Structure formats: structure tokens, C-alpha cells
Coordinates of N, CA and C in Angstrom, one line a residue:
M1 N 0.7 -1.2 -0.3 CA -0.2 -0.3 -0.3 C 1.0 0.8 -0.4
H2 N 0.7 1.8 -1.4 CA 1.9 2.5 -1.4 C 1.4 4.5 -0.6
E3 N -0.3 4.4 -0.5 CA -0.7 5.7 -0.2 C -0.4 5.7 1.1
M4 N 0.6 5.1 2.0 CA 0.5 5.2 3.4 C 2.2 5.8 3.6
S5 N 3.5 6.0 2.4 CA 3.8 6.7 2.2 C 3.8 8.0 1.1
L6 N 2.7 7.8 0.5 CA 2.1 9.6 0.2 C 2.1 9.9 0.8
C7 N 1.3 9.4 2.2 CA 0.9 10.2 3.2 C 1.8 11.2 4.3
E8 N 2.9 9.9 4.0 CA 3.7 10.2 5.0 C 5.1 11.5 4.7
G9 N 4.5 11.2 3.2 CA 5.3 12.5 2.5 C 4.6 13.6 2.2
I10 N 3.1 13.7 2.7 CA 2.3 14.4 2.1 C 2.4 15.6 3.9
R11 N 2.9 14.2 4.8 CA 2.8 15.0 6.4 C 4.3 16.1 6.7
R12 N 5.6 15.7 5.9 CA 6.3 16.1 6.1 C 6.3 17.4 5.3
V13 N 5.7 17.4 4.2 CA 5.7 19.0 3.7 C 4.6 19.8 4.5
V14 N 3.6 19.1 5.4 CA 2.5 20.1 5.8 C 3.0 20.0 7.4
E15 N 4.4 19.8 7.9 CA 4.3 19.8 8.7 C 6.0 21.3 8.6
Q16 N 6.7 20.8 7.5 CA 7.7 22.2 7.0 C 6.8 23.5 7.3
A17 N 5.8 23.4 6.1 CA 5.1 24.3 5.6 C 4.5 25.1 6.8
A18 N 3.8 24.1 8.2 CA 3.7 25.0 9.5 C 4.9 25.2 10.1
A19 N 5.5 24.6 10.0 CA 7.0 25.3 11.2 C 6.9 26.7 10.5
S20 N 7.5 26.8 9.4 CA 7.9 28.4 8.8 C 7.0 29.4 9.1
E21 N 6.2 28.8 9.5 CA 5.1 30.4 10.1 C 4.5 29.7 11.7
E22 N 3.2 30.7 12.1 CA 3.2 31.2 13.6 C 1.9 30.0 12.8
I23 N 1.8 28.6 13.2 CA 0.2 28.3 12.6 C 0.6 27.3 13.8
A24 N -1.0 27.3 14.1 CA -0.8 25.9 14.9 C -1.8 24.9 15.2
R25 N -2.7 24.7 13.8 CA -3.4 23.7 13.4 C -3.7 23.9 12.1
V26 N -3.5 22.7 11.5 CA -4.0 22.5 10.2 C -5.5 22.6 9.5
T27 N -6.0 22.5 9.3 CA -7.8 21.9 9.5 C -7.8 21.5 8.0
R28 N -7.9 22.3 6.7 CA -7.7 20.9 5.7 C -6.8 21.4 4.4
V29 N -6.3 20.2 3.7 CA -5.4 19.8 2.9 C -6.3 19.6 1.5
R30 N -6.0 20.6 0.8 CA -6.6 19.8 -0.5 C -5.1 19.4 -1.3
L31 N -5.6 18.0 -2.4 CA -4.1 17.4 -2.8 C -5.1 17.4 -4.2
E32 N -4.5 17.3 -5.3 CA -4.7 17.4 -6.5 C -4.1 15.8 -7.1
I33 N -5.5 15.3 -7.6 CA -4.6 13.9 -8.5 C -5.2 13.4 -9.3
G34 N -3.8 13.3 -10.5 CA -4.4 13.0 -11.5 C -5.2 12.0 -12.4
R35 N -5.5 11.7 -13.4 CA -6.6 9.9 -13.1 C -6.0 8.6 -13.4
F36 N -4.1 9.5 -13.9 CA -3.1 8.3 -14.0 C -2.1 7.9 -13.0
A37 N -2.8 8.7 -11.6 CA -1.5 8.8 -10.4 C -1.1 7.4 -9.9
G38 N -2.4 6.4 -10.4 CA -2.8 5.3 -9.6 C -2.7 5.2 -8.2
V39 N -3.3 6.5 -7.7 CA -3.9 6.3 -6.2 C -5.2 5.6 -6.0
E40 N -5.3 5.1 -4.7 CA -6.3 4.2 -4.4 C -6.9 5.5 -3.4
K41 N -8.2 5.8 -3.4 CA -8.7 7.1 -3.0 C -9.2 6.4 -1.9
P42 N -9.5 5.5 -1.0 CA -10.1 4.9 0.3 C -9.0 4.7 1.3
A43 N -7.7 4.2 0.2 CA -6.4 4.1 0.8 C -6.0 5.1 1.6
L44 N -5.7 6.0 0.7 CA -5.2 7.0 0.7 C -6.2 8.3 2.3
E45 N -7.5 8.1 1.6 CA -8.4 8.3 3.3 C -7.9 8.0 4.3
F46 N -7.8 6.6 4.6 CA -7.7 5.9 5.1 C -6.1 5.4 6.3
A47 N -4.7 6.4 5.2 CA -3.2 5.5 5.6 C -3.6 7.4 6.2
W48 N -4.5 8.6 5.7 CA -3.9 9.9 6.3 C -4.8 9.7 7.7
E49 N -5.9 8.9 8.3 CA -5.8 9.1 9.2 C -5.1 8.7 10.6
I50 N -4.5 7.9 10.1 CA -2.7 6.9 10.9 C -2.1 7.7 10.6
V51 N -1.4 8.7 9.9 CA -0.3 8.5 8.8 C -0.5 10.5 10.0
M52 N -1.7 11.4 10.4 CA -1.3 12.3 10.4 C -1.9 12.5 12.0
R53 N -1.9 11.2 13.1 CA -2.2 11.6 14.1 C -1.2 12.0 15.2
G54 N -0.9 12.9 16.1 CA 0.2 13.6 16.4 C 1.0 14.9 15.7
S55 N 0.2 15.3 14.8 CA 1.3 15.9 14.0 C 0.6 17.5 13.5
K56 N 0.5 18.6 13.3 CA -0.6 20.0 13.1 C -1.9 19.8 12.4
A57 N -1.7 18.5 11.9 CA -3.1 18.3 10.7 C -3.5 17.5 11.3
E58 N -3.4 17.1 12.3 CA -4.2 15.6 12.7 C -6.0 16.3 13.3
G59 N -7.0 15.5 12.5 CA -8.0 16.1 12.0 C -8.6 16.8 11.3
A60 N -7.4 16.9 10.6 CA -8.0 17.2 9.0 C -8.5 16.9 8.2
A61 N -9.6 17.7 7.7 CA -9.9 16.9 6.2 C -9.2 17.3 5.3
L62 N -9.0 15.9 4.5 CA -8.2 15.5 3.4 C -9.3 15.4 2.4
D63 N -9.7 16.8 1.2 CA -9.5 17.1 -0.1 C -9.1 16.5 -1.1
M64 N -9.3 15.9 -2.3 CA -9.1 15.1 -3.1 C -10.1 16.3 -4.6
I65 N -9.2 16.4 -5.3 CA -9.7 17.2 -6.5 C -9.0 16.1 -7.5
D66 N -9.5 15.5 -8.5 CA -9.7 14.3 -9.4 C -8.8 15.6 -10.7
L67 N -7.8 15.1 -11.0 CA -7.3 15.9 -12.7 C -7.1 14.8 -13.7
P68 N -7.7 15.5 -14.6 CA -8.3 14.3 -15.7 C -6.7 14.1 -16.3
G69 N -7.3 13.2 -17.1 CA -5.1 12.9 -18.1 C -5.9 13.6 -19.7
R70 N -4.8 13.4 -19.2 CA -4.5 14.7 -21.3 C -3.5 13.8 -22.1
A71 N -3.2 14.0 -23.1 CA -2.4 13.5 -23.9 C -2.3 14.3 -25.4
L72 N -1.4 14.1 -26.2 CA -0.9 15.0 -27.5 C -1.2 13.9 -28.4
C73 N -2.0 14.6 -29.3 CA -2.3 13.4 -30.3 C -2.0 14.5 -31.8
Y74 N -0.2 12.8 -31.9 CA -0.1 13.0 -32.8 C 0.0 13.4 -34.4
D75 N -1.8 12.9 -34.8 CA -2.5 12.8 -36.0 C -3.3 14.1 -36.2
C76 N -4.0 14.9 -35.1 CA -4.2 16.4 -35.7 C -3.8 17.9 -34.4
M77 N -2.5 17.1 -33.6 CA -1.6 18.2 -32.8 C -2.7 18.8 -31.6
E78 N -3.4 18.4 -31.0 CA -4.3 18.2 -30.6 C -4.5 18.3 -29.1
T79 N -4.3 18.9 -28.1 CA -4.2 18.4 -26.7 C -5.3 17.5 -26.1
V80 N -6.1 16.5 -25.6 CA -7.1 16.0 -25.3 C -7.6 15.7 -24.6
E81 N -8.4 15.5 -23.9 CA -8.2 14.6 -22.4 C -8.8 13.1 -22.9
I82 N -8.5 12.3 -21.7 CA -8.6 11.1 -22.4 C -8.3 10.6 -20.7
D83 N -9.5 9.3 -20.6 CA -9.8 8.4 -19.4 C -8.6 7.6 -19.1
H84 N -8.3 6.4 -20.9 CA -6.9 5.3 -20.0 C -6.0 5.8 -21.0
R85 N -4.9 5.7 -20.5 CA -3.8 5.9 -21.7 C -3.6 5.5 -23.0
L86 N -4.4 4.1 -23.4 CA -4.3 3.6 -24.6 C -5.9 4.6 -25.3
D87 N -6.6 4.6 -24.7 CA -7.8 5.5 -25.6 C -6.8 6.1 -27.2
P88 N -8.4 6.2 -28.0 CA -7.6 6.4 -29.4 C -8.8 8.4 -29.1
C89 N -6.9 9.0 -29.4 CA -8.5 10.6 -29.4 C -9.1 11.0 -29.6
P90 N -10.4 11.4 -28.9 CA -11.8 11.9 -28.9 C -12.1 12.6 -29.9
R91 N -10.9 13.6 -30.1 CA -11.4 14.5 -31.7 C -11.4 14.5 -32.9
C92 N -10.3 13.6 -33.6 CA -9.8 12.3 -34.5 C -9.9 10.9 -34.6
G93 N -10.0 10.3 -33.7 CA -9.9 8.6 -33.3 C -8.4 8.8 -33.8
G94 N -7.6 9.2 -33.6 CA -6.0 8.7 -34.3 C -5.5 8.2 -32.6
G95 N -4.9 6.9 -33.2 CA -4.1 6.3 -32.1 C -2.4 6.5 -31.7
K96 N -2.6 8.0 -31.7 CA -1.0 8.1 -31.7 C -0.8 9.3 -30.9
L97 N -1.4 8.9 -30.1 CA -1.1 9.5 -28.7 C 0.2 9.9 -27.3
M98 N 0.2 10.7 -27.0 CA 1.7 10.8 -26.0 C 1.2 11.4 -25.1
P99 N 1.0 10.8 -23.8 CA 0.5 11.6 -23.0 C 1.0 11.9 -21.5
D100 N 0.6 13.2 -21.7 CA 1.5 14.6 -20.9 C 0.8 15.2 -20.0
G101 N -0.4 14.0 -19.4 CA -1.0 14.7 -18.1 C -2.2 13.9 -17.3
G102 N -2.0 13.9 -15.8 CA -2.5 12.9 -15.2 C -2.0 12.2 -14.4
D103 N -0.5 12.5 -14.4 CA 0.2 11.5 -13.1 C 0.5 12.0 -12.1
E104 N 0.6 13.0 -11.9 CA 0.6 14.2 -11.4 C -0.5 14.3 -9.9
M105 N 0.7 14.6 -8.2 CA -0.7 14.7 -7.3 C 0.1 15.7 -6.6
R106 N -0.3 16.4 -5.9 CA 0.6 17.8 -5.4 C -1.2 18.4 -4.4
I107 N -0.1 19.4 -3.3 CA -0.8 19.4 -2.2 C -0.9 21.1 -3.7
K108 N -2.2 21.3 -3.8 CA -2.6 22.3 -4.1 C -2.9 23.4 -3.2
D109 N -3.2 23.6 -1.9 CA -3.2 23.8 -0.6 C -4.0 23.3 0.6
M110 N -3.8 24.7 1.5 CA -3.9 23.8 3.0 C -4.7 25.1 3.7
E111 N -5.7 24.5 4.3 CA -5.9 25.9 5.1 C -5.9 25.9 7.0
V112 N -5.5 26.9 7.5 CA -4.5 26.7 8.9 C -5.6 27.4 9.7
I113 N -5.2 27.3 11.3 CA -5.4 28.6 11.8 C -4.5 28.5 13.2

């Protein structure tokens, strides 16, 4: 379950950000997760509760924002949204696509008090 290590990395980033300012508590963290990131959201939510115990983000809400998969189609030279890496181009039906988005996961922002 790599979601546990993902949460540990998020905790380090949150703790570093909270230490650099006078922050008492983190109340919400919003993550952007790409369609192809391979993150199991229920497992991430489960790991979140465990990993954040004892940190400034303990009890913080975790909001997950879905980002679409994107690819450049070499047939029509358009950037398009795709659901699966091997999907054909939804514009022209071509099969020469190079995925260029949707595998990212990043902290968008945090709410703090």
C-alpha cells in the first residue's frame, strides 16, 4: 500500500510549511490527483487518518480533486482529455497519443489556524 508512504510525504511537507510560520493547526489539505497517478483514494483516506496523528494536521479534512488525463495527439496535433492511457483521440480517432498529464499528485493548498 504505497498510499501510506504518500501520506508520510504529505505530512513532511505540511509540517515543514506549518513550522515556517506561526500555525497552530492545519484544518484542511486539498490534493490534486491525476487520473493516471495510481492512487487508491479509499486507501489514501485510511492512511491519512493514521499518518496525521500527532501532527498539526491531526483531524484535518482531506479533499481530493480529480485531474483529467491529457495527451497530445500526433494525428491532429491537439491536446485532448483521455480516460485511459491507450484510448484513441476523442477528436480525430487517431491512435498516436503521447500522455502529457494526469499522473501528478500535489498539494494544492492548506487551510490553517
